[in-house]
mmCIF file of C-alpha atoms and ligand atoms in Angstrom:
data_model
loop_
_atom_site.group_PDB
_atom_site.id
_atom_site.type_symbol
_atom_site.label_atom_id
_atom_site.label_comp_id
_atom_site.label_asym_id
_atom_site.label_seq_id
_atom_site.Cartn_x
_atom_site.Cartn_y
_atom_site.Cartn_z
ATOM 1 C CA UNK X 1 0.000 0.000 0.000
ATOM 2 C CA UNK X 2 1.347 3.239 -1.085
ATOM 3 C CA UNK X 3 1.682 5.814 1.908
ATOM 4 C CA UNK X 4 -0.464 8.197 0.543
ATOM 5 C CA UNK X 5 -3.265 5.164 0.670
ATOM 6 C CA UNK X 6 -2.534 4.583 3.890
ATOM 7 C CA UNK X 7 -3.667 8.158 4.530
ATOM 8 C CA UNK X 8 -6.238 7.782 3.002
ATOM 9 C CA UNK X 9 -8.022 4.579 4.989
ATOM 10 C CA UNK X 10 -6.618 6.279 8.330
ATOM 11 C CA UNK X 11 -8.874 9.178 7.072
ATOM 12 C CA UNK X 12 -11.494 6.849 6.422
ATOM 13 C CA UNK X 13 -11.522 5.256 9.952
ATOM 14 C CA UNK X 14 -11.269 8.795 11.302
ATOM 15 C CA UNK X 15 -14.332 9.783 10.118
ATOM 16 C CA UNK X 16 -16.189 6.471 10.810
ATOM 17 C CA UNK X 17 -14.910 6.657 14.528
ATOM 18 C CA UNK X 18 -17.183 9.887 15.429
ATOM 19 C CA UNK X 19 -20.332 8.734 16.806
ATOM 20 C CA UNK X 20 -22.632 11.490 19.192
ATOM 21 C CA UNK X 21 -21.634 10.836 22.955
ATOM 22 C CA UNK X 22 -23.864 11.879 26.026
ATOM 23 C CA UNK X 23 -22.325 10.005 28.892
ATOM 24 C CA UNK X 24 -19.342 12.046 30.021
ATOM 25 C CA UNK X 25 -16.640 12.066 32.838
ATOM 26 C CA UNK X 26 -17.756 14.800 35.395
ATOM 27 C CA UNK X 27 -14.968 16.995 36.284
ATOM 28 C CA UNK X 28 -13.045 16.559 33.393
ATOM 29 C CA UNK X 29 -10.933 19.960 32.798
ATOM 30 C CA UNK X 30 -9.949 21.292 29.039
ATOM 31 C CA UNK X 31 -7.311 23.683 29.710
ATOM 32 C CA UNK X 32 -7.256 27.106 27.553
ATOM 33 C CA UNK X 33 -4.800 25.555 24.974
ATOM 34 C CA UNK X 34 -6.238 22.460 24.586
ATOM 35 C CA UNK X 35 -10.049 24.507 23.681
ATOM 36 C CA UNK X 36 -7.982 26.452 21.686
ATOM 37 C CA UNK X 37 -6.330 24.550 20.087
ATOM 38 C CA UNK X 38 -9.576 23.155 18.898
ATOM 39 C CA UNK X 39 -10.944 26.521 17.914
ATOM 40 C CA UNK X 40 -8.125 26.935 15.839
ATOM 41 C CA UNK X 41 -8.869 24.100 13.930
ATOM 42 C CA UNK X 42 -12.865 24.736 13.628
ATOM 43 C CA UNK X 43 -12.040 28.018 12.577
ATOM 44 C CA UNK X 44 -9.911 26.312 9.564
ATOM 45 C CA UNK X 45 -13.520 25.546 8.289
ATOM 46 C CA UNK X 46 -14.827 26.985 4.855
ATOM 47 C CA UNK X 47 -17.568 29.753 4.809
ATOM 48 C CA UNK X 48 -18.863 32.075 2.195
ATOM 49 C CA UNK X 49 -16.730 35.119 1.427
ATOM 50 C CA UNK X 50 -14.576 33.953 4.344
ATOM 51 C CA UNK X 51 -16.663 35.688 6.159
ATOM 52 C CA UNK X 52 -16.633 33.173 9.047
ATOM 53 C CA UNK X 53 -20.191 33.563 10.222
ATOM 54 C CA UNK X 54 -19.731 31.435 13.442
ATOM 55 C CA UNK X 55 -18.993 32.497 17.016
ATOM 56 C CA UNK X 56 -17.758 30.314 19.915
ATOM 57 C CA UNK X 57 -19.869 30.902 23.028
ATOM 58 C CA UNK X 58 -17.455 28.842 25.194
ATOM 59 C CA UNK X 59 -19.221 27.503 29.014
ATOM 60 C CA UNK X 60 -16.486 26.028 31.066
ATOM 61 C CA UNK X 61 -17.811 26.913 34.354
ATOM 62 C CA UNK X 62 -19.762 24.821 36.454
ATOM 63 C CA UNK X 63 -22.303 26.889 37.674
ATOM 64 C CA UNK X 64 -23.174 28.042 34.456
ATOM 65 C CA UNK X 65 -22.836 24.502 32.642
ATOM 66 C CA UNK X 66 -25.951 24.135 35.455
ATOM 67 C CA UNK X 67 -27.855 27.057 34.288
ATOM 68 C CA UNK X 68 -27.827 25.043 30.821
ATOM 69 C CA UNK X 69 -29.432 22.089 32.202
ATOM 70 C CA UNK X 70 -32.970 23.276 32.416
ATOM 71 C CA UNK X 71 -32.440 25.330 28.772
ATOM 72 C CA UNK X 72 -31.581 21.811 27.241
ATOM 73 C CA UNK X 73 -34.504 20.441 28.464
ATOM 74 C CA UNK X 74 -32.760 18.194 31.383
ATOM 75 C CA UNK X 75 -30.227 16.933 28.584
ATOM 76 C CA UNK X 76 -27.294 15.475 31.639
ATOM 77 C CA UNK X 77 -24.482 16.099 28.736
ATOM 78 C CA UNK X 78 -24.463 19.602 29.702
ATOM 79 C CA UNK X 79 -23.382 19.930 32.826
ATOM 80 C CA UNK X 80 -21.273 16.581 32.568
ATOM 81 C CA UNK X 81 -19.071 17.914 29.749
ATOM 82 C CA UNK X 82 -15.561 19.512 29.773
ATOM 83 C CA UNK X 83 -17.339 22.661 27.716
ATOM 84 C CA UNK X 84 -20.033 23.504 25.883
ATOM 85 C CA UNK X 85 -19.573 25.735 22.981
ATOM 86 C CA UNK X 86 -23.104 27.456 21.724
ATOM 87 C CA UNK X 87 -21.740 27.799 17.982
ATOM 88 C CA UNK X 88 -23.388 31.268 16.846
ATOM 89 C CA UNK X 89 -24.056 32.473 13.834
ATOM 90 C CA UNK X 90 -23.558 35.894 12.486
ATOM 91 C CA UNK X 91 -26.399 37.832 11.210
ATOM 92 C CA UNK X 92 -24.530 40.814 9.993
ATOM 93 C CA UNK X 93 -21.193 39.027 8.997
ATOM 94 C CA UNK X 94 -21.422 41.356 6.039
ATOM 95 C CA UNK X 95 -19.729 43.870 8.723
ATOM 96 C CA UNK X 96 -16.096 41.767 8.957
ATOM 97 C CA UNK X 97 -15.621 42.023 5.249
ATOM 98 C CA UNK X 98 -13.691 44.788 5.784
ATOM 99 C CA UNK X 99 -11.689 43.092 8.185
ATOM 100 C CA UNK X 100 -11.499 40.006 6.101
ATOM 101 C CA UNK X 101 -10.325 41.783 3.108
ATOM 102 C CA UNK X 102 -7.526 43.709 4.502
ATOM 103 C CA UNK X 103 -4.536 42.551 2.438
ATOM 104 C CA UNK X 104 -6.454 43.361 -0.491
ATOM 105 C CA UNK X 105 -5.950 46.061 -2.872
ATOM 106 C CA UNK X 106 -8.172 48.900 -1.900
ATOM 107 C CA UNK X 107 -9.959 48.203 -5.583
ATOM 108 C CA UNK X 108 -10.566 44.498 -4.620
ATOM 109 C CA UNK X 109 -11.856 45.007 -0.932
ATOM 110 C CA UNK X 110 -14.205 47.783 -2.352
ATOM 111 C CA UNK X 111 -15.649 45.523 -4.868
ATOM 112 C CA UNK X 112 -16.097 42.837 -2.497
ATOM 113 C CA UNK X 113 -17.826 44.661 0.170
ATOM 114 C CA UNK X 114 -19.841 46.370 -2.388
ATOM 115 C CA UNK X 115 -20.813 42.654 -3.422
ATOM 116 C CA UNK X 116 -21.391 41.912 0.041
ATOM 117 C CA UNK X 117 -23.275 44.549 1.289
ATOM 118 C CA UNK X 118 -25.176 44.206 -1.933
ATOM 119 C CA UNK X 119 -26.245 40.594 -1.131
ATOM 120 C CA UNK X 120 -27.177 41.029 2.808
ATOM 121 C CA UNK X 121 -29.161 44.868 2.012
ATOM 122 C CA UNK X 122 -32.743 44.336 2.850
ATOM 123 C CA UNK X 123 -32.330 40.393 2.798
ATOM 124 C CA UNK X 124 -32.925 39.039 6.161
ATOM 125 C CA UNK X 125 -33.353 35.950 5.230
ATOM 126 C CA UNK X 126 -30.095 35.426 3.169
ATOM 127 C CA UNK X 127 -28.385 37.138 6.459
ATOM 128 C CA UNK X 128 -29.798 34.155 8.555
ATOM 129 C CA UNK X 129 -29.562 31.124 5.801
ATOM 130 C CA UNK X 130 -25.791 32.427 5.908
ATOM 131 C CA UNK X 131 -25.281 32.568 9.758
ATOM 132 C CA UNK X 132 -26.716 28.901 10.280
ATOM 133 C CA UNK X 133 -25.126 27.460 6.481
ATOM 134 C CA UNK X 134 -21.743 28.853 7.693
ATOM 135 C CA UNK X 135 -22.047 28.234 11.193
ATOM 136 C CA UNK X 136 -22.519 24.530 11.242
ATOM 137 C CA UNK X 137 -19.799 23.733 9.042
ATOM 138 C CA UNK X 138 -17.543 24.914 12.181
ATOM 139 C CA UNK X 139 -19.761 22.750 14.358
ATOM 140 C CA UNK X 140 -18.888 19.847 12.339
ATOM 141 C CA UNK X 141 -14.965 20.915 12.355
ATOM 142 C CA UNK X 142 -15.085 21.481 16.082
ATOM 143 C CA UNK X 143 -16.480 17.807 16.937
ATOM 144 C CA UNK X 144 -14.038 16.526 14.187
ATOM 145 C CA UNK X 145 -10.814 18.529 15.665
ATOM 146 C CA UNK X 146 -12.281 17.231 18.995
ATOM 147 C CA UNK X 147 -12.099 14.045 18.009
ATOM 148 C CA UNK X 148 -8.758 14.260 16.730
ATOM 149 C CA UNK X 149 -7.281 15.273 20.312
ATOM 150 C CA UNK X 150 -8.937 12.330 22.139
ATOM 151 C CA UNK X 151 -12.732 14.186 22.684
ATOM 152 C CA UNK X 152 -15.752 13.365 22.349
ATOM 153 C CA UNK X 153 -19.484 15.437 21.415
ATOM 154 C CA UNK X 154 -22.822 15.669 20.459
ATOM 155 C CA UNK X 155 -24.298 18.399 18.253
ATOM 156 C CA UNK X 156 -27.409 19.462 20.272
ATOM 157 C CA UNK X 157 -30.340 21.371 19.019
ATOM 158 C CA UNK X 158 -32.338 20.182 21.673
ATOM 159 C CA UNK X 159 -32.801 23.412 24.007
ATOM 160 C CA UNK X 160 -34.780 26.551 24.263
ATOM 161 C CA UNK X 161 -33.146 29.334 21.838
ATOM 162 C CA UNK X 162 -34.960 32.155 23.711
ATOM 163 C CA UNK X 163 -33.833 31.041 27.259
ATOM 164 C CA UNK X 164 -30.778 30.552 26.121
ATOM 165 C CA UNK X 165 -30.575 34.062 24.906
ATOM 166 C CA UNK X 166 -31.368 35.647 28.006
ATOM 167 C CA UNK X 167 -29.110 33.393 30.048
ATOM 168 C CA UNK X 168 -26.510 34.204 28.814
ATOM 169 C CA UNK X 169 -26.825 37.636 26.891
ATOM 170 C CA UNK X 170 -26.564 36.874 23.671
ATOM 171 C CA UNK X 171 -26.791 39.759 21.655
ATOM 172 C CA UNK X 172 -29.347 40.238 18.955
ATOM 173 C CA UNK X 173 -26.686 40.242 16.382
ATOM 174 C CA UNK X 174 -26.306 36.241 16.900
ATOM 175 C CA UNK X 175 -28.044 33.366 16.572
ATOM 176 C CA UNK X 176 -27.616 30.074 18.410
ATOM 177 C CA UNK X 177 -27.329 27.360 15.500
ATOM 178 C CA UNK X 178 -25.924 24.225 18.032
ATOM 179 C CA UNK X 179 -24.778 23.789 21.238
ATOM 180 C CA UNK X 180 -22.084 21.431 21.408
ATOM 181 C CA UNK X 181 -20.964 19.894 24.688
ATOM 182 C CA UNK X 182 -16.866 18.295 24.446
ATOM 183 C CA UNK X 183 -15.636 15.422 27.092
ATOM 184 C CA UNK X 184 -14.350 12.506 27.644
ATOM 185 C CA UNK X 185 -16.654 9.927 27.166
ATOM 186 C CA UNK X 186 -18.142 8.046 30.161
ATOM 187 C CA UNK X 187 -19.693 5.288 28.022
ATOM 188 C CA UNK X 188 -19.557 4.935 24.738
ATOM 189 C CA UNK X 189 -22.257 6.352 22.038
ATOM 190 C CA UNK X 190 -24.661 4.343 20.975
ATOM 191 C CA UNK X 191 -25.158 3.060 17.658
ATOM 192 C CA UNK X 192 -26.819 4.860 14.402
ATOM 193 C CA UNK X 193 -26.969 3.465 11.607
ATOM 194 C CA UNK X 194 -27.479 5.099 8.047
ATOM 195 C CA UNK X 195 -30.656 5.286 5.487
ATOM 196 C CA UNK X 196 -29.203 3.760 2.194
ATOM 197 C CA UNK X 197 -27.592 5.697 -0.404
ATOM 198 C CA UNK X 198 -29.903 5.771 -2.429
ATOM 199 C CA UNK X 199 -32.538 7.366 -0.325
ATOM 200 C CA UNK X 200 -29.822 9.970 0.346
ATOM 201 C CA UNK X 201 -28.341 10.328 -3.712
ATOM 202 C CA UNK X 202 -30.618 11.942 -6.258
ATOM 203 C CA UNK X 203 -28.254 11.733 -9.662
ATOM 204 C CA UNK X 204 -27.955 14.359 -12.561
ATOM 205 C CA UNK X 205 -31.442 15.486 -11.341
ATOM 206 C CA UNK X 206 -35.167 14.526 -9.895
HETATM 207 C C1 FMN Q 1 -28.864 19.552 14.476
HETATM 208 C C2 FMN Q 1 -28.750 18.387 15.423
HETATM 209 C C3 FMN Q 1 -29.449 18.425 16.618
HETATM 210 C C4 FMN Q 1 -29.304 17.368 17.538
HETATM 211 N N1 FMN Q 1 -29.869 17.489 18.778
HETATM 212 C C5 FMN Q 1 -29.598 16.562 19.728
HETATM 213 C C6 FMN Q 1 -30.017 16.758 21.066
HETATM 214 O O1 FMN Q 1 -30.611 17.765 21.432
HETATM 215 N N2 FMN Q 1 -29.724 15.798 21.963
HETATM 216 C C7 FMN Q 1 -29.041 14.662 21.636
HETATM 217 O O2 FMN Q 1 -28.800 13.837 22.516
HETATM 218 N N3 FMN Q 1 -28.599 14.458 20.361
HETATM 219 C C8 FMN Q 1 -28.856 15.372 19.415
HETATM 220 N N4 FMN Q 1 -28.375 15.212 18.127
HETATM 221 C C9 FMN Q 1 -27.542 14.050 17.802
HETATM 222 C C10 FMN Q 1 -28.233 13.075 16.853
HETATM 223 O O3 FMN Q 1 -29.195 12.338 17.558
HETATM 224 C C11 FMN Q 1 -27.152 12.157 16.223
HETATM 225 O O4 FMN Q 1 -26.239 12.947 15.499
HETATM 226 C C12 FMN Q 1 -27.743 11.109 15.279
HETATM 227 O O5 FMN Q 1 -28.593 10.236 15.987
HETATM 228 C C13 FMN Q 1 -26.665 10.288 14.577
HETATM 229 O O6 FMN Q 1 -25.815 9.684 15.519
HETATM 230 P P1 FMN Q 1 -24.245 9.939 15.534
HETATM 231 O O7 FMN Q 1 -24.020 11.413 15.741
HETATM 232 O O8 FMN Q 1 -23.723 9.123 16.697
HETATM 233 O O9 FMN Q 1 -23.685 9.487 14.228
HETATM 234 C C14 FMN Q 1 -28.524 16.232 17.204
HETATM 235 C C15 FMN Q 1 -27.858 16.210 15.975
HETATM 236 C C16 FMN Q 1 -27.938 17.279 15.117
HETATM 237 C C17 FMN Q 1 -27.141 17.238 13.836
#
């Protein structure tokens, strides 16, 4: 087997090894690197204009993992969990462009923000189809990269969005898209299996 084949089928395996945990260790502590770390590497994920449209509401503490527990509906992998991280989404991510595009030559960055601002003027619901698209492809990076450095999740939707809000102050500007608790896994997930391709494949078209 050629190395890069080996690559390859470790790759394979990788993927095939995440599996949505809710039993977790109590008191298990991610240190600042280590959750960065992480961050670093969900950040890596792709988003339209590289605009990044995601935000990492990071809950480490105890007594605020606790205030969670009645916003998830009860859901133990809250407050059981190294972190949670509420991934956010960015309803005016239109404003970083600026930011994003500032190695560009002044003609480029003005036609892209012109673009940009063009798209998200008066278009609420592109603004929010963009936070949530965006934002869940770093969800899916995050529990990836955790799973790469010996941690386990679960992508949650399962909790009150409006609660959650006022807990914890979100501003208006964000909206919660998952909330995504990180551990070490107590007992192991339990096993999904997968509709068959060809419920999930339409080819060439309907
Ligand atoms: C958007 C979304 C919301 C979910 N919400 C919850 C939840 O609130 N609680 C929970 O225990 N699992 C939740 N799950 C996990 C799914 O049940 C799980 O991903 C699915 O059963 C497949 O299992 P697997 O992740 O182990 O492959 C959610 C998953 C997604 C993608």
């Amino acid at each position: 087997m050629t190395q890069q084949a080996e690559a390859v089928f470790s790759a394979e395996q990788f993927l095939q090894s995440r599996h949505s945990v809710r039993q977790y260790v109590p008191g298990t502590v991610i240190s600042d690197e280590e959750l960065n770390e992480l961050l670093e590497l969900a950040s890596l994920a792709p988003s339209s204009w590289n605009l990044q449209h995601w935000r990492f509401l990071v809950i480490r503490e105890q007594a605020n993992k606790e205030k969670l527990l009645p916003i998830a509906f009860g859901q133990q992998q809250v407050v059981d969990a190294a972190a949670v991280v509420v991934v956010l989404g960015d309803l005016e991510a239109n404003k970083v462009a600026e930011q994003v595009f500032a190695d560009a030559t002044p003609e480029i960055r003005a036609q892209m923000k012109q673009q940009i601002d063009g798209a998200y003027a008066g278009n609420e619901r592109l603004a929010r189809d963009e936070a949530i698209r965006n934002a869940a492809f770093a969800a899916q990076q995050l529990m990836l990269a955790a799973k790469a450095k010996g941690y386990d999740t679960v992508p949650m939707g399962g909790y009150n969005p409006q609660a959650l809000i006022e807990e914890f102050a979100i501003p208006e500007r964000y909206i919660p898209v998952v909330m995504l608790p990180i551990g070490k896994a107590a007992q192991p997930a339990r096993v999904t299996g997968r509709l068959p391709l060809s419920h999930q494949t339409i080819h060439e078209r309907f």
